[in-house]
Amino acid sequence: MKAKVDQDTCIGCGLCPSIAPDVFEMKDDGKAHVIANPVPAGSEDAAKEAEGSCPVNAIEVE
Ligand code: F3S
């Protein structure tokens, strides 16, 4: 499973790293970045939840 954050779309709300801290991290640019690709097996559900929770649909998990 791969995760992607569209940097142009992310508004830096911080939700995804709080839901899936092993997959997403806030960086100095104020945006979320993927820190684990492929997504670790134990974090796949959290990554999907983050995808569904992002208010601007900036996350793609497949
Ligand atoms: Fe950005 Fe969405 Fe995460 S706005 S910080 S990608 S939940």
PDB file of N, CA and C and ligand atoms in Angstrom:
ATOM      1  N   MET A   1       0.842  -1.197   0.000  1.00  0.00           N
ATOM      2  CA  MET A   1       0.000   0.000   0.000  1.00  0.00           C
ATOM      3  C   MET A   1       0.877   1.248   0.000  1.00  0.00           C
ATOM      4  N   LYS A   2       0.548   2.174  -0.886  1.00  0.00           N
ATOM      5  CA  LYS A   2       1.297   3.424  -1.002  1.00  0.00           C
ATOM      6  C   LYS A   2       0.424   4.583  -0.547  1.00  0.00           C
ATOM      7  N   ALA A   3       1.044   5.571   0.076  1.00  0.00           N
ATOM      8  CA  ALA A   3       0.325   6.767   0.506  1.00  0.00           C
ATOM      9  C   ALA A   3       0.953   7.984  -0.149  1.00  0.00           C
ATOM     10  N   LYS A   4       0.095   8.950  -0.464  1.00  0.00           N
ATOM     11  CA  LYS A   4       0.563  10.188  -1.093  1.00  0.00           C
ATOM     12  C   LYS A   4      -0.178  11.366  -0.470  1.00  0.00           C
ATOM     13  N   VAL A   5       0.510  12.469  -0.273  1.00  0.00           N
ATOM     14  CA  VAL A   5      -0.141  13.711   0.140  1.00  0.00           C
ATOM     15  C   VAL A   5       0.088  14.734  -0.964  1.00  0.00           C
ATOM     16  N   ASP A   6      -0.995  15.289  -1.474  1.00  0.00           N
ATOM     17  CA  ASP A   6      -0.886  16.352  -2.474  1.00  0.00           C
ATOM     18  C   ASP A   6      -0.506  17.647  -1.745  1.00  0.00           C
ATOM     19  N   GLN A   7       0.738  18.060  -1.930  1.00  0.00           N
ATOM     20  CA  GLN A   7       1.256  19.216  -1.186  1.00  0.00           C
ATOM     21  C   GLN A   7       0.528  20.504  -1.535  1.00  0.00           C
ATOM     22  N   ASP A   8       0.004  20.603  -2.740  1.00  0.00           N
ATOM     23  CA  ASP A   8      -0.709  21.813  -3.140  1.00  0.00           C
ATOM     24  C   ASP A   8      -2.084  21.892  -2.484  1.00  0.00           C
ATOM     25  N   THR A   9      -2.604  20.736  -2.086  1.00  0.00           N
ATOM     26  CA  THR A   9      -3.958  20.694  -1.532  1.00  0.00           C
ATOM     27  C   THR A   9      -3.964  20.719  -0.009  1.00  0.00           C
ATOM     28  N   CYS A  10      -2.963  20.097   0.616  1.00  0.00           N
ATOM     29  CA  CYS A  10      -2.897  20.031   2.084  1.00  0.00           C
ATOM     30  C   CYS A  10      -2.925  21.433   2.679  1.00  0.00           C
ATOM     31  N   ILE A  11      -3.800  21.623   3.670  1.00  0.00           N
ATOM     32  CA  ILE A  11      -3.874  22.919   4.353  1.00  0.00           C
ATOM     33  C   ILE A  11      -3.206  22.854   5.726  1.00  0.00           C
ATOM     34  N   GLY A  12      -2.532  21.737   6.001  1.00  0.00           N
ATOM     35  CA  GLY A  12      -1.779  21.614   7.245  1.00  0.00           C
ATOM     36  C   GLY A  12      -2.635  21.497   8.485  1.00  0.00           C
ATOM     37  N   CYS A  13      -3.783  20.854   8.351  1.00  0.00           N
ATOM     38  CA  CYS A  13      -4.686  20.766   9.502  1.00  0.00           C
ATOM     39  C   CYS A  13      -4.130  19.872  10.610  1.00  0.00           C
ATOM     40  N   GLY A  14      -3.223  18.979  10.258  1.00  0.00           N
ATOM     41  CA  GLY A  14      -2.574  18.152  11.280  1.00  0.00           C
ATOM     42  C   GLY A  14      -3.316  16.889  11.660  1.00  0.00           C
ATOM     43  N   LEU A  15      -4.419  16.630  10.993  1.00  0.00           N
ATOM     44  CA  LEU A  15      -5.229  15.461  11.358  1.00  0.00           C
ATOM     45  C   LEU A  15      -4.540  14.146  11.016  1.00  0.00           C
ATOM     46  N   CYS A  16      -3.953  14.064   9.830  1.00  0.00           N
ATOM     47  CA  CYS A  16      -3.422  12.759   9.410  1.00  0.00           C
ATOM     48  C   CYS A  16      -2.284  12.242  10.297  1.00  0.00           C
ATOM     49  N   PRO A  17      -1.324  13.096  10.719  1.00  0.00           N
ATOM     50  CA  PRO A  17      -0.310  12.541  11.625  1.00  0.00           C
ATOM     51  C   PRO A  17      -0.875  12.160  12.986  1.00  0.00           C
ATOM     52  N   SER A  18      -1.977  12.770  13.381  1.00  0.00           N
ATOM     53  CA  SER A  18      -2.559  12.377  14.662  1.00  0.00           C
ATOM     54  C   SER A  18      -3.272  11.040  14.535  1.00  0.00           C
ATOM     55  N   ILE A  19      -3.791  10.734  13.345  1.00  0.00           N
ATOM     56  CA  ILE A  19      -4.469   9.451  13.129  1.00  0.00           C
ATOM     57  C   ILE A  19      -3.465   8.348  12.808  1.00  0.00           C
ATOM     58  N   ALA A  20      -2.487   8.659  11.983  1.00  0.00           N
ATOM     59  CA  ALA A  20      -1.504   7.653  11.537  1.00  0.00           C
ATOM     60  C   ALA A  20      -0.090   8.222  11.656  1.00  0.00           C
ATOM     61  N   PRO A  21       0.423   8.307  12.885  1.00  0.00           N
ATOM     62  CA  PRO A  21       1.737   8.935  13.101  1.00  0.00           C
ATOM     63  C   PRO A  21       2.904   8.159  12.491  1.00  0.00           C
ATOM     64  N   ASP A  22       2.694   6.882  12.186  1.00  0.00           N
ATOM     65  CA  ASP A  22       3.770   6.096  11.567  1.00  0.00           C
ATOM     66  C   ASP A  22       3.847   6.328  10.064  1.00  0.00           C
ATOM     67  N   VAL A  23       2.848   7.003   9.515  1.00  0.00           N
ATOM     68  CA  VAL A  23       2.774   7.185   8.062  1.00  0.00           C
ATOM     69  C   VAL A  23       2.945   8.656   7.662  1.00  0.00           C
ATOM     70  N   PHE A  24       2.376   9.556   8.462  1.00  0.00           N
ATOM     71  CA  PHE A  24       2.386  10.979   8.100  1.00  0.00           C
ATOM     72  C   PHE A  24       3.096  11.801   9.176  1.00  0.00           C
ATOM     73  N   GLU A  25       3.757  12.852   8.731  1.00  0.00           N
ATOM     74  CA  GLU A  25       4.460  13.734   9.663  1.00  0.00           C
ATOM     75  C   GLU A  25       4.353  15.165   9.146  1.00  0.00           C
ATOM     76  N   MET A  26       4.151  16.121  10.073  1.00  0.00           N
ATOM     77  CA  MET A  26       4.153  17.520   9.675  1.00  0.00           C
ATOM     78  C   MET A  26       5.609  17.972   9.535  1.00  0.00           C
ATOM     79  N   LYS A  27       5.910  18.638   8.440  1.00  0.00           N
ATOM     80  CA  LYS A  27       7.267  19.141   8.239  1.00  0.00           C
ATOM     81  C   LYS A  27       7.283  20.661   8.392  1.00  0.00           C
ATOM     82  N   ASP A  28       8.485  21.219   8.291  1.00  0.00           N
ATOM     83  CA  ASP A  28       8.657  22.653   8.509  1.00  0.00           C
ATOM     84  C   ASP A  28       7.863  23.508   7.523  1.00  0.00           C
ATOM     85  N   ASP A  29       7.504  22.928   6.386  1.00  0.00           N
ATOM     86  CA  ASP A  29       6.718  23.694   5.415  1.00  0.00           C
ATOM     87  C   ASP A  29       5.236  23.769   5.803  1.00  0.00           C
ATOM     88  N   GLY A  30       4.883  23.161   6.948  1.00  0.00           N
ATOM     89  CA  GLY A  30       3.506  23.234   7.409  1.00  0.00           C
ATOM     90  C   GLY A  30       2.579  22.249   6.732  1.00  0.00           C
ATOM     91  N   LYS A  31       3.155  21.350   5.962  1.00  0.00           N
ATOM     92  CA  LYS A  31       2.352  20.356   5.252  1.00  0.00           C
ATOM     93  C   LYS A  31       2.666  18.959   5.797  1.00  0.00           C
ATOM     94  N   ALA A  32       1.734  18.054   5.570  1.00  0.00           N
ATOM     95  CA  ALA A  32       1.963  16.665   5.953  1.00  0.00           C
ATOM     96  C   ALA A  32       2.766  15.967   4.865  1.00  0.00           C
ATOM     97  N   HIS A  33       3.703  15.132   5.300  1.00  0.00           N
ATOM     98  CA  HIS A  33       4.500  14.348   4.369  1.00  0.00           C
ATOM     99  C   HIS A  33       4.419  12.884   4.750  1.00  0.00           C
ATOM    100  N   VAL A  34       4.513  12.038   3.738  1.00  0.00           N
ATOM    101  CA  VAL A  34       4.510  10.601   3.989  1.00  0.00           C
ATOM    102  C   VAL A  34       5.921  10.198   4.408  1.00  0.00           C
ATOM    103  N   ILE A  35       6.027   9.505   5.542  1.00  0.00           N
ATOM    104  CA  ILE A  35       7.335   9.099   6.044  1.00  0.00           C
ATOM    105  C   ILE A  35       7.542   7.593   5.938  1.00  0.00           C
ATOM    106  N   ALA A  36       6.541   6.860   5.456  1.00  0.00           N
ATOM    107  CA  ALA A  36       6.689   5.411   5.336  1.00  0.00           C
ATOM    108  C   ALA A  36       5.993   4.924   4.078  1.00  0.00           C
ATOM    109  N   ASN A  37       6.773   4.592   3.067  1.00  0.00           N
ATOM    110  CA  ASN A  37       6.228   4.041   1.821  1.00  0.00           C
ATOM    111  C   ASN A  37       7.064   2.836   1.426  1.00  0.00           C
ATOM    112  N   PRO A  38       6.507   1.673   1.288  1.00  0.00           N
ATOM    113  CA  PRO A  38       5.092   1.398   1.472  1.00  0.00           C
ATOM    114  C   PRO A  38       4.647   1.538   2.923  1.00  0.00           C
ATOM    115  N   VAL A  39       3.335   1.716   3.086  1.00  0.00           N
ATOM    116  CA  VAL A  39       2.754   1.836   4.419  1.00  0.00           C
ATOM    117  C   VAL A  39       2.949   0.523   5.169  1.00  0.00           C
ATOM    118  N   PRO A  40       3.490   0.567   6.390  1.00  0.00           N
ATOM    119  CA  PRO A  40       3.643  -0.675   7.167  1.00  0.00           C
ATOM    120  C   PRO A  40       2.297  -1.374   7.350  1.00  0.00           C
ATOM    121  N   ALA A  41       2.311  -2.702   7.301  1.00  0.00           N
ATOM    122  CA  ALA A  41       1.066  -3.477   7.358  1.00  0.00           C
ATOM    123  C   ALA A  41       0.197  -3.071   8.544  1.00  0.00           C
ATOM    124  N   GLY A  42       0.820  -2.833   9.682  1.00  0.00           N
ATOM    125  CA  GLY A  42       0.059  -2.501  10.884  1.00  0.00           C
ATOM    126  C   GLY A  42      -0.545  -1.112  10.869  1.00  0.00           C
ATOM    127  N   SER A  43      -0.190  -0.306   9.875  1.00  0.00           N
ATOM    128  CA  SER A  43      -0.687   1.074   9.820  1.00  0.00           C
ATOM    129  C   SER A  43      -1.637   1.297   8.657  1.00  0.00           C
ATOM    130  N   GLU A  44      -1.984   0.228   7.944  1.00  0.00           N
ATOM    131  CA  GLU A  44      -2.816   0.400   6.745  1.00  0.00           C
ATOM    132  C   GLU A  44      -4.211   0.930   7.079  1.00  0.00           C
ATOM    133  N   ASP A  45      -4.809   0.396   8.146  1.00  0.00           N
ATOM    134  CA  ASP A  45      -6.152   0.858   8.515  1.00  0.00           C
ATOM    135  C   ASP A  45      -6.118   2.329   8.906  1.00  0.00           C
ATOM    136  N   ALA A  46      -5.077   2.717   9.662  1.00  0.00           N
ATOM    137  CA  ALA A  46      -4.956   4.110  10.095  1.00  0.00           C
ATOM    138  C   ALA A  46      -4.734   5.018   8.891  1.00  0.00           C
ATOM    139  N   ALA A  47      -3.928   4.558   7.931  1.00  0.00           N
ATOM    140  CA  ALA A  47      -3.675   5.361   6.735  1.00  0.00           C
ATOM    141  C   ALA A  47      -4.970   5.586   5.963  1.00  0.00           C
ATOM    142  N   LYS A  48      -5.786   4.535   5.877  1.00  0.00           N
ATOM    143  CA  LYS A  48      -7.073   4.666   5.175  1.00  0.00           C
ATOM    144  C   LYS A  48      -8.005   5.600   5.923  1.00  0.00           C
ATOM    145  N   GLU A  49      -7.982   5.509   7.241  1.00  0.00           N
ATOM    146  CA  GLU A  49      -8.823   6.400   8.040  1.00  0.00           C
ATOM    147  C   GLU A  49      -8.391   7.855   7.831  1.00  0.00           C
ATOM    148  N   ALA A  50      -7.081   8.065   7.784  1.00  0.00           N
ATOM    149  CA  ALA A  50      -6.576   9.425   7.555  1.00  0.00           C
ATOM    150  C   ALA A  50      -7.023   9.933   6.190  1.00  0.00           C
ATOM    151  N   GLU A  51      -6.969   9.047   5.192  1.00  0.00           N
ATOM    152  CA  GLU A  51      -7.406   9.426   3.843  1.00  0.00           C
ATOM    153  C   GLU A  51      -8.860   9.898   3.873  1.00  0.00           C
ATOM    154  N   GLY A  52      -9.679   9.153   4.593  1.00  0.00           N
ATOM    155  CA  GLY A  52     -11.100   9.498   4.649  1.00  0.00           C
ATOM    156  C   GLY A  52     -11.387  10.703   5.528  1.00  0.00           C
ATOM    157  N   SER A  53     -10.455  11.064   6.399  1.00  0.00           N
ATOM    158  CA  SER A  53     -10.687  12.143   7.359  1.00  0.00           C
ATOM    159  C   SER A  53     -10.140  13.481   6.913  1.00  0.00           C
ATOM    160  N   CYS A  54      -9.221  13.483   5.967  1.00  0.00           N
ATOM    161  CA  CYS A  54      -8.619  14.753   5.534  1.00  0.00           C
ATOM    162  C   CYS A  54      -9.721  15.678   5.002  1.00  0.00           C
ATOM    163  N   PRO A  55      -9.831  16.883   5.549  1.00  0.00           N
ATOM    164  CA  PRO A  55     -10.934  17.783   5.176  1.00  0.00           C
ATOM    165  C   PRO A  55     -10.856  18.277   3.736  1.00  0.00           C
ATOM    166  N   VAL A  56      -9.677  18.196   3.126  1.00  0.00           N
ATOM    167  CA  VAL A  56      -9.548  18.696   1.752  1.00  0.00           C
ATOM    168  C   VAL A  56      -9.179  17.580   0.767  1.00  0.00           C
ATOM    169  N   ASN A  57      -9.295  16.329   1.220  1.00  0.00           N
ATOM    170  CA  ASN A  57      -9.022  15.172   0.361  1.00  0.00           C
ATOM    171  C   ASN A  57      -7.644  15.225  -0.298  1.00  0.00           C
ATOM    172  N   ALA A  58      -6.638  15.598   0.496  1.00  0.00           N
ATOM    173  CA  ALA A  58      -5.286  15.704  -0.052  1.00  0.00           C
ATOM    174  C   ALA A  58      -4.543  14.374  -0.047  1.00  0.00           C
ATOM    175  N   ILE A  59      -5.125  13.371   0.618  1.00  0.00           N
ATOM    176  CA  ILE A  59      -4.427  12.093   0.794  1.00  0.00           C
ATOM    177  C   ILE A  59      -4.975  11.043  -0.162  1.00  0.00           C
ATOM    178  N   GLU A  60      -4.047  10.323  -0.762  1.00  0.00           N
ATOM    179  CA  GLU A  60      -4.435   9.202  -1.611  1.00  0.00           C
ATOM    180  C   GLU A  60      -3.709   7.966  -1.105  1.00  0.00           C
ATOM    181  N   VAL A  61      -4.450   6.926  -0.815  1.00  0.00           N
ATOM    182  CA  VAL A  61      -3.878   5.661  -0.335  1.00  0.00           C
ATOM    183  C   VAL A  61      -4.377   4.558  -1.245  1.00  0.00           C
ATOM    184  N   GLU A  62      -3.419   3.798  -1.777  1.00  0.00           N
ATOM    185  CA  GLU A  62      -3.878   2.706  -2.653  1.00  0.00           C
ATOM    186  C   GLU A  62      -2.928   1.531  -2.583  1.00  0.00           C
TER     187      GLU A  62
HETATM  188 FE1  F3S B   1      -2.973  18.031   5.304  1.00  0.00          FE
HETATM  189 FE2  F3S B   1      -5.128  16.635   5.132  1.00  0.00          FE
HETATM  190 FE3  F3S B   1      -3.191  15.799   6.616  1.00  0.00          FE
HETATM  191  S1  F3S B   1      -5.002  18.839   5.221  1.00  0.00           S
HETATM  192  S2  F3S B   1      -2.247  17.665   7.363  1.00  0.00           S
HETATM  193  S3  F3S B   1      -3.138  16.044   4.423  1.00  0.00           S
HETATM  194  S4  F3S B   1      -5.325  15.578   7.064  1.00  0.00           S
END
